[in-house]
């Protein structure tokens, strides 16, 4: 679906009606904040220091942890991060894998959960744990494309998009209510972190939203913003309208344009060394760091006979571009994991999966893909230890950072 709509967007560029907005001046872009909700987001490409504040709450979690368990258990406990990529209807694979993993009884309570695009619609349910598995399964097996966008409307009516994404907004609202927000706030108070990625089009930069802090803010617009961020992360630029988010800077109100987080990063992983140091400072131990990446797509080449038409060529080229970008993201993350001493684990749709869809968000296709992921999860998925193209991890030299940034956080901060 992502590819089809994106090609429609390229071919129909310039047709949509655009409504004026007050754009954040470039010199104020770094100080723009949401009124009444400060420190709820960070640039996704920011230096590691910028992520320190996101992990400060770990000290409260670990203070309680140290009083409840013995030192041997503290030292054996791992710091677990899961990062869920985009993939539109391919997100059914990740949903199935996570639910199967949960039913197997081996899925950890992740300390950090990140989601981009389709992964943004998965991540909040994973963050809240096994009790939300039924809803997670529904999201990717119960609905069709009419629940995501109106397939009968492709026209310049929606201000920057070729289709109306209000059905997706309504679907998000059906699941994300005040009770859902309270649950997210409760988990954030324990120190667990949920990050959702969007792309700020004006700045041409990724933005990471601390959804737990939004939920904890008590702001009357917190629920609306939470929903907007999820919608923005899944809004394919040019196809779906961008999501406008009001911010304050320099004493004035402006509007930012946010779209699919996958435009800038197909999958996002925060600096695990920062997270681990925040955890270790509370326990006086060095917890193992484990990173799990769920790539909702294939990472191997797929042969396809391409017709010599503009639509076929454009579709195939964009598909290849996105796949190549996602593999590049995996290599970048892998190198950082090696440098940080983090255990790297990757899951992707197997090359053997051969079911094809006849239309976007086709139930039969999504159910088959969900079942594929579920079987893998419940049977014990064999995680891929290196990005595609690398034979074995043992053949890769150990990397060390030239300088180690000391971001240790004390309980008295």
Coordinates of C-alpha atoms in Angstrom, one line a residue:
X1 CA 0.0 0.0 0.0
X2 CA 2.8 2.4 0.8
X3 CA 4.3 2.0 -2.6
X4 CA 1.1 2.2 -4.5
X5 CA 0.0 5.4 -2.8
X6 CA 3.4 7.0 -3.0
X7 CA 3.6 6.5 -6.7
X8 CA 0.1 8.0 -7.0
X9 CA 1.5 11.0 -5.0
X10 CA 4.5 11.4 -7.3
X11 CA 2.3 11.3 -10.5
X12 CA -0.2 13.6 -9.1
X13 CA 2.1 16.1 -7.4
X14 CA 0.9 19.7 -7.5
X15 CA -2.8 18.9 -7.7
X16 CA -3.8 19.1 -4.1
X17 CA -5.2 22.2 -2.4
X18 CA -2.9 23.6 0.2
X19 CA -4.2 25.8 3.0
X20 CA -1.9 28.5 4.4
X21 CA -0.1 28.1 7.7
X22 CA 2.2 30.0 9.9
X23 CA 5.6 28.2 9.4
X24 CA 8.2 28.0 12.1
X25 CA 11.2 30.2 11.1
X26 CA 14.4 28.2 10.6
X27 CA 16.1 30.0 13.4
X28 CA 13.4 29.0 15.9
X29 CA 13.0 25.4 14.9
X30 CA 15.2 24.1 17.7
X31 CA 13.2 25.9 20.4
X32 CA 9.7 25.1 19.2
X33 CA 7.7 23.3 21.8
X34 CA 4.1 22.4 22.5
X35 CA 2.5 24.8 24.9
X36 CA 2.1 23.2 28.3
X37 CA 4.0 20.1 27.3
X38 CA 7.7 20.8 27.3
X39 CA 10.4 18.1 26.8
X40 CA 8.2 15.6 25.1
X41 CA 10.3 15.2 22.0
X42 CA 13.8 15.2 20.6
X43 CA 15.3 15.3 17.1
X44 CA 15.9 11.7 16.0
X45 CA 19.3 12.6 14.6
X46 CA 20.4 14.5 17.7
X47 CA 23.6 13.8 19.6
X48 CA 23.5 11.2 22.4
X49 CA 23.4 14.0 25.1
X50 CA 19.9 15.0 23.9
X51 CA 18.6 11.6 24.9
X52 CA 19.8 11.8 28.6
X53 CA 16.5 13.3 29.8
X54 CA 14.5 10.5 28.2
X55 CA 16.2 8.0 30.4
X56 CA 16.3 9.9 33.7
X57 CA 13.1 8.1 34.9
X58 CA 15.0 4.8 34.8
X59 CA 16.6 5.7 38.2
X60 CA 13.1 5.5 39.9
X61 CA 12.4 2.2 38.2
X62 CA 15.7 0.7 39.2
X63 CA 15.6 2.1 42.8
X64 CA 12.5 0.0 43.3
X65 CA 14.1 -2.9 41.4
X66 CA 17.1 -3.0 43.6
X67 CA 15.0 -3.2 46.8
X68 CA 12.9 -6.1 45.4
X69 CA 15.6 -8.4 44.0
X70 CA 19.0 -9.7 45.0
X71 CA 22.3 -8.6 43.4
X72 CA 22.7 -11.8 41.4
X73 CA 19.4 -11.2 39.7
X74 CA 20.3 -7.6 39.1
X75 CA 23.5 -8.6 37.3
X76 CA 21.7 -11.2 35.2
X77 CA 18.9 -8.9 34.1
X78 CA 19.0 -7.5 30.6
X79 CA 18.1 -4.1 29.3
X80 CA 15.7 -4.9 26.4
X81 CA 15.0 -2.6 23.5
X82 CA 12.6 -3.4 20.6
X83 CA 12.4 -1.3 17.5
X84 CA 9.5 -1.9 15.0
X85 CA 9.8 -0.6 11.5
X86 CA 7.3 0.6 9.0
X87 CA 5.7 -1.6 6.3
X88 CA 2.0 -0.7 5.9
X89 CA 0.0 -3.9 5.7
X90 CA 3.3 -5.9 6.1
X91 CA 3.0 -4.7 9.8
X92 CA 0.9 -7.9 10.2
X93 CA 4.1 -9.9 10.3
X94 CA 5.5 -8.0 13.2
X95 CA 2.2 -8.1 15.1
X96 CA 2.0 -11.9 14.6
X97 CA 5.6 -12.4 15.7
X98 CA 5.1 -10.3 18.9
X99 CA 1.8 -12.0 19.9
X100 CA 3.3 -15.5 19.2
X101 CA 6.4 -14.6 21.2
X102 CA 4.1 -13.4 24.0
X103 CA 2.1 -16.7 23.9
X104 CA 5.3 -18.6 24.1
X105 CA 5.9 -17.0 27.4
X106 CA 9.4 -15.7 26.5
X107 CA 8.7 -12.1 25.4
X108 CA 10.3 -9.7 27.8
X109 CA 8.8 -6.5 29.2
X110 CA 10.8 -4.1 27.0
X111 CA 12.5 -1.2 28.7
X112 CA 12.4 0.8 25.5
X113 CA 9.9 0.4 22.6
X114 CA 10.1 2.4 19.4
X115 CA 7.8 2.5 16.4
X116 CA 7.8 4.1 13.0
X117 CA 4.9 4.2 10.5
X118 CA 3.1 0.8 10.7
X119 CA 5.4 0.2 13.7
X120 CA 3.9 3.2 15.4
X121 CA 0.5 1.5 15.3
X122 CA 2.1 -1.6 16.9
X123 CA 4.4 -0.1 19.5
X124 CA 1.9 1.2 22.0
X125 CA 0.2 -2.2 22.3
X126 CA 3.6 -3.9 22.7
X127 CA 4.6 -1.3 25.3
X128 CA 1.5 -2.1 27.4
X129 CA 2.2 -5.8 27.4
X130 CA 0.4 -9.1 26.8
X131 CA -2.9 -7.7 28.0
X132 CA -3.1 -5.8 24.7
X133 CA -2.3 -8.7 22.4
X134 CA -6.0 -9.1 21.3
X135 CA -6.1 -5.5 20.2
X136 CA -2.8 -5.8 18.4
X137 CA -4.0 -8.8 16.5
X138 CA -7.2 -6.9 15.5
X139 CA -5.3 -3.9 14.2
X140 CA -3.6 -6.0 11.5
X141 CA -6.2 -8.8 10.8
X142 CA -9.7 -7.3 11.3
X143 CA -9.7 -4.2 9.0
X144 CA -9.5 -3.5 5.3
X145 CA -8.3 -0.5 3.3
X146 CA -11.7 1.3 3.7
X147 CA -10.8 1.4 7.4
X148 CA -7.5 3.1 6.6
X149 CA -8.5 5.5 3.8
X150 CA -11.3 5.9 1.3
X151 CA -10.3 3.9 -1.8
X152 CA -13.0 5.6 -3.9
X153 CA -11.6 9.1 -3.4
X154 CA -8.4 10.2 -5.1
X155 CA -8.8 13.9 -5.6
X156 CA -7.2 17.2 -4.5
X157 CA -9.6 17.8 -1.6
X158 CA -7.7 17.1 1.5
X159 CA -4.9 19.7 1.6
X160 CA -1.7 18.0 0.7
X161 CA -2.9 14.5 0.2
X162 CA -4.5 12.4 -2.6
X163 CA -6.7 10.3 -0.3
X164 CA -8.7 11.0 2.9
X165 CA -6.9 9.4 5.9
X166 CA -9.7 10.3 8.4
X167 CA -10.8 6.6 8.6
X168 CA -7.3 5.8 10.0
X169 CA -7.7 8.7 12.4
X170 CA -11.0 7.3 13.6
X171 CA -9.5 3.8 13.9
X172 CA -6.7 5.1 16.1
X173 CA -9.3 7.0 18.3
X174 CA -11.3 3.7 18.8
X175 CA -8.3 2.2 20.5
X176 CA -6.5 5.1 22.0
X177 CA -8.8 6.6 24.6
X178 CA -8.4 8.1 28.1
X179 CA -8.0 4.7 29.7
X180 CA -5.3 3.8 27.2
X181 CA -3.5 7.1 28.0
X182 CA -3.6 6.4 31.7
X183 CA -2.1 2.9 31.1
X184 CA 0.8 4.5 29.1
X185 CA 1.3 7.1 31.8
X186 CA 1.5 4.3 34.4
X187 CA 4.2 2.5 32.5
X188 CA 6.2 5.6 31.9
X189 CA 6.2 6.4 35.6
X190 CA 8.0 3.1 36.1
X191 CA 10.8 4.4 33.7
X192 CA 9.8 2.4 30.6
X193 CA 10.0 4.5 27.4
X194 CA 7.8 4.5 24.3
X195 CA 9.1 6.5 21.3
X196 CA 7.2 7.2 18.1
X197 CA 9.0 8.6 15.1
X198 CA 7.6 11.2 12.7
X199 CA 9.3 13.4 10.0
X200 CA 9.3 17.2 10.3
X201 CA 9.0 18.2 6.6
X202 CA 10.1 21.8 7.1
X203 CA 13.2 20.8 9.0
X204 CA 13.8 17.6 6.9
X205 CA 14.6 15.8 10.2
X206 CA 13.2 12.9 12.2
X207 CA 11.4 13.7 15.4
X208 CA 11.1 11.2 18.4
X209 CA 8.1 11.7 20.6
X210 CA 8.1 10.5 24.2
X211 CA 4.6 9.2 24.3
X212 CA 4.7 8.4 28.0
X213 CA 5.5 12.0 28.9
X214 CA 2.6 13.2 26.7
X215 CA 0.3 10.8 28.6
X216 CA 1.7 11.9 32.0
X217 CA 1.4 15.6 31.2
X218 CA -2.2 16.0 32.3
X219 CA -2.7 18.5 29.5
X220 CA -6.2 18.8 28.1
X221 CA -4.8 18.2 24.6
X222 CA -2.7 15.2 25.6
X223 CA -5.0 12.6 24.1
X224 CA -5.5 14.6 20.9
X225 CA -1.7 15.0 20.5
X226 CA -1.1 11.3 21.2
X227 CA -3.5 10.3 18.4
X228 CA -2.0 12.9 16.1
X229 CA 1.5 11.6 16.5
X230 CA 0.4 8.1 15.7
X231 CA -1.5 9.3 12.6
X232 CA 1.4 11.5 11.5
X233 CA 3.9 8.6 11.8
X234 CA 1.7 6.5 9.4
X235 CA 0.9 9.3 7.0
X236 CA 2.6 8.6 3.6
X237 CA 3.7 12.0 2.3
X238 CA 1.8 13.2 -0.8
X239 CA -0.7 10.3 -0.5
X240 CA -2.1 11.0 3.0
X241 CA -2.4 14.6 4.2
X242 CA 0.4 15.7 6.5
X243 CA -0.6 16.2 10.2
X244 CA -0.4 19.8 11.4
X245 CA 0.9 20.2 14.9
X246 CA 0.8 23.6 16.7
X247 CA 3.9 24.7 18.5
X248 CA 5.1 27.8 20.3
X249 CA 8.4 29.6 19.6
X250 CA 9.5 33.1 20.2
X251 CA 6.2 34.0 21.8
X252 CA 4.2 33.1 18.7
X253 CA 2.1 30.1 17.6
X254 CA 3.2 28.2 14.5
X255 CA 2.3 25.0 12.7
X256 CA 4.7 22.2 11.8
X257 CA 4.0 19.6 9.1
X258 CA 4.6 16.0 10.2
X259 CA 4.5 12.9 8.0
X260 CA 5.6 9.2 8.0
X261 CA 8.6 8.6 10.2
X262 CA 9.9 6.2 7.6
X263 CA 10.8 9.1 5.2
X264 CA 13.9 9.7 7.4
X265 CA 14.4 6.5 9.3
X266 CA 12.7 3.1 8.5
X267 CA 13.5 2.0 12.0
X268 CA 14.8 3.9 15.0
X269 CA 17.0 2.8 17.8
X270 CA 18.1 5.3 20.6
X271 CA 21.7 5.2 21.8
X272 CA 21.7 2.1 23.8
X273 CA 24.8 3.1 25.7
X274 CA 22.9 6.1 27.1
X275 CA 20.0 3.8 28.2
X276 CA 22.4 1.2 29.7
X277 CA 24.3 3.8 31.6
X278 CA 21.2 5.2 33.1
X279 CA 20.2 1.7 34.2
X280 CA 23.6 0.7 35.4
X281 CA 24.0 3.8 37.6
X282 CA 21.0 2.7 39.8
X283 CA 22.0 -1.0 40.1
X284 CA 25.8 -0.5 40.4
X285 CA 25.9 -3.3 37.8
X286 CA 26.5 -3.5 34.1
X287 CA 23.3 -5.0 32.6
X288 CA 23.5 -6.8 29.3
X289 CA 21.8 -4.8 26.5
X290 CA 19.7 -6.7 24.0
X291 CA 18.3 -5.0 20.9
X292 CA 15.4 -6.6 18.9
X293 CA 14.6 -5.1 15.5
X294 CA 11.4 -6.2 13.7
X295 CA 11.6 -5.3 10.0
X296 CA 8.1 -5.5 8.5
X297 CA 9.4 -6.4 5.1
X298 CA 11.8 -8.7 3.3
X299 CA 15.5 -7.9 3.4
X300 CA 16.4 -10.2 0.4
X301 CA 16.0 -9.3 -3.3
X302 CA 12.7 -10.3 -4.9
X303 CA 12.6 -10.9 -8.6
X304 CA 9.7 -9.4 -10.6
X305 CA 9.1 -8.9 -14.3
X306 CA 8.5 -5.2 -14.7
X307 CA 6.5 -3.8 -17.6
X308 CA 7.8 -0.8 -19.4
X309 CA 5.1 1.6 -18.2
X310 CA 5.6 4.7 -16.1
X311 CA 3.5 3.3 -13.2
X312 CA 5.3 -0.1 -13.2
X313 CA 8.7 1.5 -13.4
X314 CA 8.0 4.1 -10.7
X315 CA 6.4 1.5 -8.4
X316 CA 9.3 -0.9 -8.7
X317 CA 11.9 1.9 -8.3
X318 CA 10.3 3.3 -5.2
X319 CA 9.9 -0.1 -3.7
X320 CA 13.6 -0.8 -4.3
X321 CA 14.6 2.5 -2.9
X322 CA 12.7 2.0 0.4
X323 CA 14.1 -1.5 0.8
X324 CA 17.7 -0.3 0.2
X325 CA 17.1 2.5 2.7
X326 CA 15.9 0.1 5.3
X327 CA 19.0 -2.2 4.8
X328 CA 21.2 0.9 5.2
X329 CA 19.5 1.7 8.5
X330 CA 20.2 -1.9 9.7
X331 CA 23.9 -1.6 8.9
X332 CA 24.1 1.8 10.8
X333 CA 22.3 0.3 13.8
X334 CA 24.4 -2.8 13.7
X335 CA 27.7 -0.9 13.8
X336 CA 26.4 1.2 16.7
X337 CA 25.4 -2.0 18.5
X338 CA 28.8 -3.5 18.1
X339 CA 30.4 -0.3 19.4
X340 CA 28.1 -0.2 22.4
X341 CA 28.4 -3.9 23.2
X342 CA 24.7 -4.5 22.5
X343 CA 23.4 -7.9 21.4
X344 CA 21.9 -7.4 17.9
X345 CA 18.8 -9.4 16.9
X346 CA 16.9 -8.9 13.7
X347 CA 13.6 -10.4 12.4
X348 CA 12.2 -9.9 8.9
X349 CA 9.6 -11.5 6.6
X350 CA 11.2 -14.7 5.3
X351 CA 12.0 -14.9 1.6
X352 CA 10.0 -18.1 1.5
X353 CA 6.7 -16.2 2.2
X354 CA 5.0 -16.1 -1.2
X355 CA 1.5 -14.9 -0.7
X356 CA 0.6 -11.9 -2.8
X357 CA -2.1 -9.3 -2.2
X358 CA -4.7 -8.3 -4.9
X359 CA -5.3 -4.9 -3.2
X360 CA -3.8 -2.9 -0.4
X361 CA -4.9 -4.1 3.1
X362 CA -6.4 -7.2 1.8
X363 CA -7.6 -9.4 4.7
X364 CA -6.5 -12.7 3.3
X365 CA -3.0 -11.4 2.8
X366 CA -2.7 -9.8 6.2
X367 CA -4.0 -12.9 7.9
X368 CA -1.5 -15.1 6.1
X369 CA 1.3 -12.8 7.0
X370 CA 0.1 -12.5 10.7
X371 CA 0.0 -16.3 10.8
X372 CA 3.5 -16.5 9.4
X373 CA 4.8 -14.2 12.1
X374 CA 2.8 -15.9 14.9
X375 CA 4.2 -19.4 14.0
X376 CA 7.7 -18.0 14.1
X377 CA 7.1 -16.3 17.4
X378 CA 5.4 -19.1 19.3
X379 CA 7.9 -21.7 18.0
X380 CA 10.9 -19.6 19.1
X381 CA 12.1 -17.3 16.3
X382 CA 15.7 -17.8 15.3
X383 CA 16.9 -14.2 15.4
X384 CA 19.2 -13.0 12.6
X385 CA 22.5 -11.8 14.2
X386 CA 23.8 -9.7 11.4
X387 CA 22.4 -7.4 8.6
X388 CA 21.9 -9.0 5.2
X389 CA 25.1 -9.6 3.3
X390 CA 27.3 -10.4 6.4
X391 CA 27.9 -14.1 6.9
X392 CA 28.6 -14.3 10.6
X393 CA 29.2 -11.9 13.4
X394 CA 32.4 -13.6 14.4
X395 CA 34.0 -12.4 11.1
X396 CA 33.3 -8.7 12.0
X397 CA 36.1 -7.0 13.9
X398 CA 35.2 -5.5 17.3
X399 CA 34.6 -1.8 17.1
X400 CA 35.4 0.7 19.8
X401 CA 34.4 4.3 20.0
X402 CA 37.3 6.7 20.0
X403 CA 35.7 8.5 22.9
X404 CA 33.1 7.3 25.4
X405 CA 30.6 9.9 26.6
X406 CA 30.0 9.7 30.3
X407 CA 26.2 10.0 30.7
X408 CA 25.9 8.2 34.0
X409 CA 22.9 9.4 36.0
X410 CA 22.8 9.3 39.7
X411 CA 19.7 8.7 41.9
X412 CA 20.0 12.2 43.3
X413 CA 19.6 13.9 39.9

